[in-house]
Coordinates of C-alpha atoms in Angstrom, one line a residue:
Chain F
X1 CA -9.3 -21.1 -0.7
X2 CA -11.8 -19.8 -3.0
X3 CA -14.5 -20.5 0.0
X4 CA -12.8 -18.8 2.4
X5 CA -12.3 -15.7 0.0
X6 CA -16.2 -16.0 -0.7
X7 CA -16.5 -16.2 3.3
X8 CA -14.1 -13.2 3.8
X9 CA -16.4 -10.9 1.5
X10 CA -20.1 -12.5 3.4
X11 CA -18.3 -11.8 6.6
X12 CA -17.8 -8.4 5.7
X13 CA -21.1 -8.0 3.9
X14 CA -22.6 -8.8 7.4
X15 CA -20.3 -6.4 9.8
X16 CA -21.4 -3.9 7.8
X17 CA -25.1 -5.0 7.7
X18 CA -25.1 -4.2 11.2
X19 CA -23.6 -7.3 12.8
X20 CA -20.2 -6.0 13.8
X21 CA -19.7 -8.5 15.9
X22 CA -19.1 -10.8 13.1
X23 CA -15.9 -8.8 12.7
X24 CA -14.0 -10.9 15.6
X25 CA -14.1 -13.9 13.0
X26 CA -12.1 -12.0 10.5
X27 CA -9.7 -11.1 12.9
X28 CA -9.7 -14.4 14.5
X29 CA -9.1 -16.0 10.6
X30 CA -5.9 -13.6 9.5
X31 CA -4.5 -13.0 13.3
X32 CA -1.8 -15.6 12.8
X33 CA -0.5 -15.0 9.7
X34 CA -1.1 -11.1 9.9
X35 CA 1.0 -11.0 13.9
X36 CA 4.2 -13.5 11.6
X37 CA 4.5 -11.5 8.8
X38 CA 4.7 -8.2 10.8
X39 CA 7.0 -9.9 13.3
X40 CA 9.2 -11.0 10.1
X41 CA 9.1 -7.2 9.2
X42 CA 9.8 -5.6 12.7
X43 CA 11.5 -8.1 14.7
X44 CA 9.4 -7.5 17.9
X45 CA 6.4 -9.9 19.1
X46 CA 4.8 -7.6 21.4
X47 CA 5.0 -4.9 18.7
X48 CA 4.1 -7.1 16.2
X49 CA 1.2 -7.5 17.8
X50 CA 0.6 -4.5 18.4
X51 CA 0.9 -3.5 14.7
X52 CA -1.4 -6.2 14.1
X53 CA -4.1 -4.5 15.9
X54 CA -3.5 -1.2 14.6
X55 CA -3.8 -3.0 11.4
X56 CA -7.2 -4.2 12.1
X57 CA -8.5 -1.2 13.5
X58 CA -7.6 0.5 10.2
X59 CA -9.5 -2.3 8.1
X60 CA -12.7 -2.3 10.7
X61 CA -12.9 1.9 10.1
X62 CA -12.4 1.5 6.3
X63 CA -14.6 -1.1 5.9
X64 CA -17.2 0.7 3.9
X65 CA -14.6 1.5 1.4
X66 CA -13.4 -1.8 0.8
X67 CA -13.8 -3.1 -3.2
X68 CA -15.4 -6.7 -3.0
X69 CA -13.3 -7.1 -6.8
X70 CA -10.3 -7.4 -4.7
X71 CA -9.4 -9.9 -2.2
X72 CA -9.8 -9.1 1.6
X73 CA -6.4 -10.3 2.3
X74 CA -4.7 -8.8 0.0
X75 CA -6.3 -5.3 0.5
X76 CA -5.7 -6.2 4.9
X77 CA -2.3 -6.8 3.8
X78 CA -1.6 -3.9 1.6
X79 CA -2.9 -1.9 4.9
X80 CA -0.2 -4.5 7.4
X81 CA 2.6 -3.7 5.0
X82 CA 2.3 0.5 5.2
X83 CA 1.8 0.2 8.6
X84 CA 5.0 -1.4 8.6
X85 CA 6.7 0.8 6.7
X86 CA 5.3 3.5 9.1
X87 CA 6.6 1.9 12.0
X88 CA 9.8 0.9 11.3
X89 CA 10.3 4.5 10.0
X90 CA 9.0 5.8 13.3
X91 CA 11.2 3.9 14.9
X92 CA 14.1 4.2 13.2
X93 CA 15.4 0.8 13.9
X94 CA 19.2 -0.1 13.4
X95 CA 18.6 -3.2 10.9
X96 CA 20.8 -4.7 8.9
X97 CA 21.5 -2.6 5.8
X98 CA 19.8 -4.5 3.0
X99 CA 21.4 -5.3 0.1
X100 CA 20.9 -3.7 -3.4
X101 CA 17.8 -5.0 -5.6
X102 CA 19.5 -7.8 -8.2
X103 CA 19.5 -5.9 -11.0
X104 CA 21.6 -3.0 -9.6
X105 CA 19.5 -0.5 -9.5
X106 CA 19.8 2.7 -7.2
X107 CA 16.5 1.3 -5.2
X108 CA 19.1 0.6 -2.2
X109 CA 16.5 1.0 1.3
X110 CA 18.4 2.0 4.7
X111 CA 16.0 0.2 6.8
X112 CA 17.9 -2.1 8.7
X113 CA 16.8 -4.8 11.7
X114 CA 17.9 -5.1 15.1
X115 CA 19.7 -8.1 15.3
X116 CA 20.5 -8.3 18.9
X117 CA 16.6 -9.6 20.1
X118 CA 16.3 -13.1 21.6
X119 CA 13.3 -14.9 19.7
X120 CA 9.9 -16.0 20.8
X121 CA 11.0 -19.9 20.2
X122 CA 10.9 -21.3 23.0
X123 CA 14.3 -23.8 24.3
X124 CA 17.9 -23.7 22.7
X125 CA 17.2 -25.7 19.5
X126 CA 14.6 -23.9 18.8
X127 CA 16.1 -20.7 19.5
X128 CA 19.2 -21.7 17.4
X129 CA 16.6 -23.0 14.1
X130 CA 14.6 -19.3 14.8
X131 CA 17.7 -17.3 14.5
X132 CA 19.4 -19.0 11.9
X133 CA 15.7 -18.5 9.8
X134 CA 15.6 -15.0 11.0
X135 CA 19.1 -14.1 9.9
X136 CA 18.6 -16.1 6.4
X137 CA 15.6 -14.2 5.8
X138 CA 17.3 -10.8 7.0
X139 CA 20.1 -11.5 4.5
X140 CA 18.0 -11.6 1.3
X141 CA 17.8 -8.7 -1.0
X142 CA 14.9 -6.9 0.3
X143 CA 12.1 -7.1 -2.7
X144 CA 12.8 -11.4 -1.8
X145 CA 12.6 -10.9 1.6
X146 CA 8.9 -9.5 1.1
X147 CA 7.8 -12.0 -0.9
X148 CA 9.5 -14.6 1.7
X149 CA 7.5 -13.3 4.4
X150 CA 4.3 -12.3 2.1
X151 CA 4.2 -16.5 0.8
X152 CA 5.7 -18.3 3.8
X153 CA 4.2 -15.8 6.9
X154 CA 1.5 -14.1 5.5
X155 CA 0.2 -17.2 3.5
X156 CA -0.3 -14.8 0.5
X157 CA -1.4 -16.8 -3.1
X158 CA 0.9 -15.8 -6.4
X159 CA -2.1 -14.1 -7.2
X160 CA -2.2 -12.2 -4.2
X161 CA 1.2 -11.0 -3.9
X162 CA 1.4 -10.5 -7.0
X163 CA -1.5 -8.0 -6.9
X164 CA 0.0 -6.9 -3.6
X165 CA 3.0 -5.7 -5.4
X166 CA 1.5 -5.0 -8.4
X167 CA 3.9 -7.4 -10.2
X168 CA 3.9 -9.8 -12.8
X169 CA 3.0 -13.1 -11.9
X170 CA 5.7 -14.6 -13.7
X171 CA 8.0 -12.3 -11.6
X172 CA 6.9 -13.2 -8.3
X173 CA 7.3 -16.5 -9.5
X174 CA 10.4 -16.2 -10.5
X175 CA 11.9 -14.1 -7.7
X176 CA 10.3 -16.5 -5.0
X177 CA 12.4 -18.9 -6.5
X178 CA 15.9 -17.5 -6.1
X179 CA 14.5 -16.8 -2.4
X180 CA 14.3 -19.6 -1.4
X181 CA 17.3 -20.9 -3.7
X182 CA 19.5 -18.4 -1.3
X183 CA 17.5 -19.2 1.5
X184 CA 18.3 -23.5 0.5
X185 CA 21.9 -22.6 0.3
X186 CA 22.1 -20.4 3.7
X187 CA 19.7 -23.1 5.7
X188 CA 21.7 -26.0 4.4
X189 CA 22.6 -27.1 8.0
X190 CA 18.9 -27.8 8.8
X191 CA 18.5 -29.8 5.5
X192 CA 19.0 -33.4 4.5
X193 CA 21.9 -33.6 2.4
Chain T
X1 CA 5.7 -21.1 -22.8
X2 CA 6.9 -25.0 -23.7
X3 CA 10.5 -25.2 -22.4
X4 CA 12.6 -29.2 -23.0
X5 CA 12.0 -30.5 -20.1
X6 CA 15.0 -31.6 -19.1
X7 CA 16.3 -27.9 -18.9
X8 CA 17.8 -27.9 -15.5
X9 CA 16.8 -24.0 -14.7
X10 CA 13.3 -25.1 -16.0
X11 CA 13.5 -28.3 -13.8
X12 CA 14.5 -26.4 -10.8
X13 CA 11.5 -23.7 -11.1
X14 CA 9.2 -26.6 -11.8
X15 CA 10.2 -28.4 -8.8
X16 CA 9.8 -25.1 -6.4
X17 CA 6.4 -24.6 -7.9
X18 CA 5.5 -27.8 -7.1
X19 CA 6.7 -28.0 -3.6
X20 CA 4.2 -24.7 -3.2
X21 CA 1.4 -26.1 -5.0
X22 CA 1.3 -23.5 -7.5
X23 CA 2.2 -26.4 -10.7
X24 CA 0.1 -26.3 -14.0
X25 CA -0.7 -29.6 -14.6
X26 CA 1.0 -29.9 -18.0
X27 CA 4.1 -29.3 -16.7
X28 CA 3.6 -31.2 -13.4
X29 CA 3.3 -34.1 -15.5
X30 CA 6.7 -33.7 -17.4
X31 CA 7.9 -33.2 -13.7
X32 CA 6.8 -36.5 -12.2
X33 CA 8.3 -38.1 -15.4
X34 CA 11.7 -36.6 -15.0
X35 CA 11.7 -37.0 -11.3
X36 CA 11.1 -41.1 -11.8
X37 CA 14.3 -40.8 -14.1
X38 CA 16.7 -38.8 -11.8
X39 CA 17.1 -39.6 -8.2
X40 CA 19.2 -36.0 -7.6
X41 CA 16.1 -34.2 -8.6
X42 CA 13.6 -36.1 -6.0
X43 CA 16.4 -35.4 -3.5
X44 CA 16.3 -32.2 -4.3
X45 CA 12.7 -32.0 -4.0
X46 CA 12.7 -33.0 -0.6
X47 CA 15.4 -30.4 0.1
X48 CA 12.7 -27.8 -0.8
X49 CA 10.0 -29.8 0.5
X50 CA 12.4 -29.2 4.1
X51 CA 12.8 -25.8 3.4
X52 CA 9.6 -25.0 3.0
X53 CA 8.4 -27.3 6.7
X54 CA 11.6 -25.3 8.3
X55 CA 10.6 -21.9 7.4
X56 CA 6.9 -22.9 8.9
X57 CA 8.3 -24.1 12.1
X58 CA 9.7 -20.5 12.9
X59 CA 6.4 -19.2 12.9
X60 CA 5.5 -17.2 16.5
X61 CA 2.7 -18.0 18.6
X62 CA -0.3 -15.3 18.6
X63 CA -1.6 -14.0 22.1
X64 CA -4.6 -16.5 23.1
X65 CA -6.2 -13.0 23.7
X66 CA -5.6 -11.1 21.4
X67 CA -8.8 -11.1 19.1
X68 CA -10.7 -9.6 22.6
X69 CA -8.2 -7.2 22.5
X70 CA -8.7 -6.0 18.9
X71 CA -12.1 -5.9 19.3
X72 CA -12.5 -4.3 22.6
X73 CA -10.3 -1.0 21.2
X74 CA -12.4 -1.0 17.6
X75 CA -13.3 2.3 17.1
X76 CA -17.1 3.9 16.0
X77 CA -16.7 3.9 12.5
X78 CA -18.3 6.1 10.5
X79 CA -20.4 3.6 8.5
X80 CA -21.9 2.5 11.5
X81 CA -24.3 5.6 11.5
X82 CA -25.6 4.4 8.5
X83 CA -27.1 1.7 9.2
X84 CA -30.6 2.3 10.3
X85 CA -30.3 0.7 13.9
X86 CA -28.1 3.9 15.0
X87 CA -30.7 6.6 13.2
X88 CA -34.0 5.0 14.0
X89 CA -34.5 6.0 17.3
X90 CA -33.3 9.6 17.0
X91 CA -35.6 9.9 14.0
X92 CA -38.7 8.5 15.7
X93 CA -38.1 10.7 19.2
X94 CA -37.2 13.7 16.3
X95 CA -40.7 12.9 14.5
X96 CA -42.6 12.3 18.0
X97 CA -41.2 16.1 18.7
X98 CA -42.4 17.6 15.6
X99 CA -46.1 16.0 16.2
X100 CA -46.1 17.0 19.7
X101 CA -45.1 20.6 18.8
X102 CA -47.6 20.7 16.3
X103 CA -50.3 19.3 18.2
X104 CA -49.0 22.1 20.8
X105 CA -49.3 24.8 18.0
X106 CA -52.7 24.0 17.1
X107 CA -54.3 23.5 20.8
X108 CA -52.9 27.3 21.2
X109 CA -53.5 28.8 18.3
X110 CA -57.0 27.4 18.7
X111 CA -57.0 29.2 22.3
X112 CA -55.9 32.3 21.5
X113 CA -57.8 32.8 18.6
X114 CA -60.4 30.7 18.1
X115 CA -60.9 32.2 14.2
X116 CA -57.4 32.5 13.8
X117 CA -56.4 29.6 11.4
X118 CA -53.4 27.0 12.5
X119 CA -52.0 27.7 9.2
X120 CA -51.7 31.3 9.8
X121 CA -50.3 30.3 13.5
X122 CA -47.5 28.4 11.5
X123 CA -46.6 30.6 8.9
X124 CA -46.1 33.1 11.6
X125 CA -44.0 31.1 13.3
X126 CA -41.8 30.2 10.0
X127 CA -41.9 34.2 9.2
X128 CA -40.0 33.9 13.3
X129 CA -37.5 32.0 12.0
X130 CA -37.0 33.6 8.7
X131 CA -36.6 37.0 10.3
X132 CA -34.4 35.6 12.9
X133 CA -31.6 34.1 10.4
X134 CA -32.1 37.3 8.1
X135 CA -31.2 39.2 11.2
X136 CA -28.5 37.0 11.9
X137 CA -27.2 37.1 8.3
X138 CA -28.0 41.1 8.1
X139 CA -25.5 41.5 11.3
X140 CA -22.5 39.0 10.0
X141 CA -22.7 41.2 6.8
X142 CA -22.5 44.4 8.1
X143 CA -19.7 43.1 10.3
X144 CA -18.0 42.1 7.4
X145 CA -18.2 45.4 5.8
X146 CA -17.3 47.0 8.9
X147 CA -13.9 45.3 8.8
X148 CA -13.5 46.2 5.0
X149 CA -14.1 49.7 5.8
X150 CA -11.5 50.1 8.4
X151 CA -8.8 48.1 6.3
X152 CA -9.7 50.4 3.6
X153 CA -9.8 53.6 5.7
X154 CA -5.9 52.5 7.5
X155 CA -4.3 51.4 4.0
X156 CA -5.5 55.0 2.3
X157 CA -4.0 56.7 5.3
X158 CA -0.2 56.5 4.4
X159 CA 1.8 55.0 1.3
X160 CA 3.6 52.8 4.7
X161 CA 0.5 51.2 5.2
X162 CA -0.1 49.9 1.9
X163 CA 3.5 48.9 1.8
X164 CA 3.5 47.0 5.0
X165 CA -0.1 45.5 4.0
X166 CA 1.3 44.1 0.7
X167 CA 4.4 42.6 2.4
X168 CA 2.1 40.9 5.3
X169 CA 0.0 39.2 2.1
X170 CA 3.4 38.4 0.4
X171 CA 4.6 36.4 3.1
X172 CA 1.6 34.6 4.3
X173 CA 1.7 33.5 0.4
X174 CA 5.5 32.0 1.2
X175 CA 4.6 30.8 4.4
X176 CA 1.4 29.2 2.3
X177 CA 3.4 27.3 -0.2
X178 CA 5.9 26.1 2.3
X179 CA 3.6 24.6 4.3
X180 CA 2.8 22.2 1.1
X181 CA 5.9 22.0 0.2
X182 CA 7.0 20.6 3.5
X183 CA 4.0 18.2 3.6
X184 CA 5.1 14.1 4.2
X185 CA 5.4 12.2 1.2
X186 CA 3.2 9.6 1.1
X187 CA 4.3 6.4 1.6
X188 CA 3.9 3.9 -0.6
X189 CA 4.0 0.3 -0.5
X190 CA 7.2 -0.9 -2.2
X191 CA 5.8 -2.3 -5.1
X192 CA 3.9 1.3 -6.0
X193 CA 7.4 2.9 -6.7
X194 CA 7.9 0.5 -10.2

């Protein structure tokens, strides 16, 4: 990992040296996880996609601005999750309401998922394993939900996320935990007993 | 932080840690020793171990395409200018200009007036300029002053005008600080409202 993060920052040392070209590398490196985590976020492959290249056009303009003392991926992904945010709002999706934060505070969000869109896996089983993973990950409190999708989609380090989120790394330790303690208990029929 | 290891909540964050490969190795070694001793805790390992293969096998397929597409709609960016590929050549033509004009200001200075010095035909040509933007400022001056003059002259005609003139600044002020008032909050990533 550490490499590729000194890759990341010589790749973008170079684009800007004048060898833009270079460019399609980064995007070819962080297309994957950058097109699942939006698609976690917004439900919708083609827009996800979409989204994905907006996001990348925003990175390639701001380029210049970029602070080597932080990680490319997490600054590309601070830049994915606002465009998110933007879209979603834009949209004004019905989603599924999300649940209050744990500890009951008034941070309630009415963005909600549309629930009614056939996935992008493939035959039956599939299809039935990719909703039932959708829906569990749709069902978690929302602050797990983006650290689900940040570790397991966007491939995101503790470190990372937690400089993402500008959390604790204890607490993004902690609340990826209970994630995935939820999401054990809600995916039990896919797991040995 | 030293916890007993055989506290179950510590046990359980231990083994999730684990699974993600994110383990000190202090406490991954108090792990493997409580995992030898407890068969429900390697079974529960591999529960997580499942989870965390499950929750991989939903990811989506990316377009085989799609990294043409990205960069076929990248935009000029601004710091492209700056690199010296993009400036060169408009600074050499812009340099091969000047010489040429000053060649051409010498050859004629030299032909209308063989005594007359090319310095002299350069500062005249500079004195050109300098009277053409003094002109230019001389004008957008006087036009301003124009303007003043004639708001003066219709605001000392009647009381009404002055009245009217006040309100028409008063509510260009409102409609002023509405206009930032009503500007979109900007959004913040989640994590920026703590």
């Amino acid at each position: 990992m550490s490499q590729d993060v000194e890759r990341d920052e010589q790749i973008v040392a170079a684009v800007l040296a004048g060898a833009e070209a270079r460019f399609a590398e980064l995007v070819e490196r962080y297309q994957g996880r950058l097109v699942n985590y939006l698609f976690r976020l917004v439900r919708d492959l083609e827009e996800a996609h979409d989204l994905a290249q907006e996001v990348f056009v925003k990175v390639y303009y701001a380029l210049d601005r970029f602070d080597p003392s932080y990680r490319f991926s997490t600054w590309m992904f601070r830049v994915a999750q606002n465009a998110a945010i933007d879209q979603i709002r834009r949209r004004r999706l019905k989603l599924v309401s999300m649940s209050r934060s744990e500890d009951g505070s008034d941070e309630a969000h009415d963005w909600e998922f549309a629930s009614d869109e056939p996935g992008p896996y493939g035959d039956l089983r599939n299809q039935e394993r990719g909703t039932a993973i959708q829906e569990a990950i749709d069902n978690l409190p929302w602050e797990y939900r983006e650290l689900i999708v940040l570790r397991h989609y966007g491939e995101l380090s503790y470190e990372d996320i937690a400089q993402l989120k500008t959390m604790p790394l204890g607490t993004v330790k902690n609340k990826l935990f209970r994630a995935r303690q939820m999401l054990k208990e809600r995916l039990a029929d896919f797991l040995t007993d | 932080m030293t916890t007993h290891p055989q506290d179950p909540t510590q046990l359980a964050e231990w083994l999730d840690l684990d699974v993600e490969d994110a383990l000190g190795p202090a406490e991954r070694k108090s792990l493997v020793a409580a995992l030898a001793a407890d068969p429900q805790l390697a079974a529960e390992r591999q529960r997580l171990v499942e989870l965390r293969a499950l929750l991989a096998s939903g990811k989506v397929p990316v377009e085989p395409t799609f990294s043409l597409r990205v960069m076929a709609e990248l935009p000029a960016a601004g710091w492209e200018a700056r690199h010296p590929r993009y400036w060169a050549v408009a600074m050499a033509v812009a340099a091969l200009l000047a010489t040429a004009s000053a060649v051409l200001l010498g050859i004629g200075s030299a032909r209308l007036g063989p005594s007359l010095p090319f310095g002299a035909a350069a500062a005249a040509v500079l004195d050109l300029f300098v009277a053409g933007a003094s002109a230019g400022a001389g004008l957008l001056g006087a036009s301003w002053r124009g303007v003043g003059l004639m708001v003066g002259n219709l605001l000392q005609t009647s009381p009404a005008h002055l009245l009217v003139a006040a309100f028409g600044v008063g509510c260009l002020n409102l409609l002023v600080l509405q206009l930032l008032r009503r500007r979109s909050p900007v959004v913040a990533p989640h994590g920026a409202r703590r």
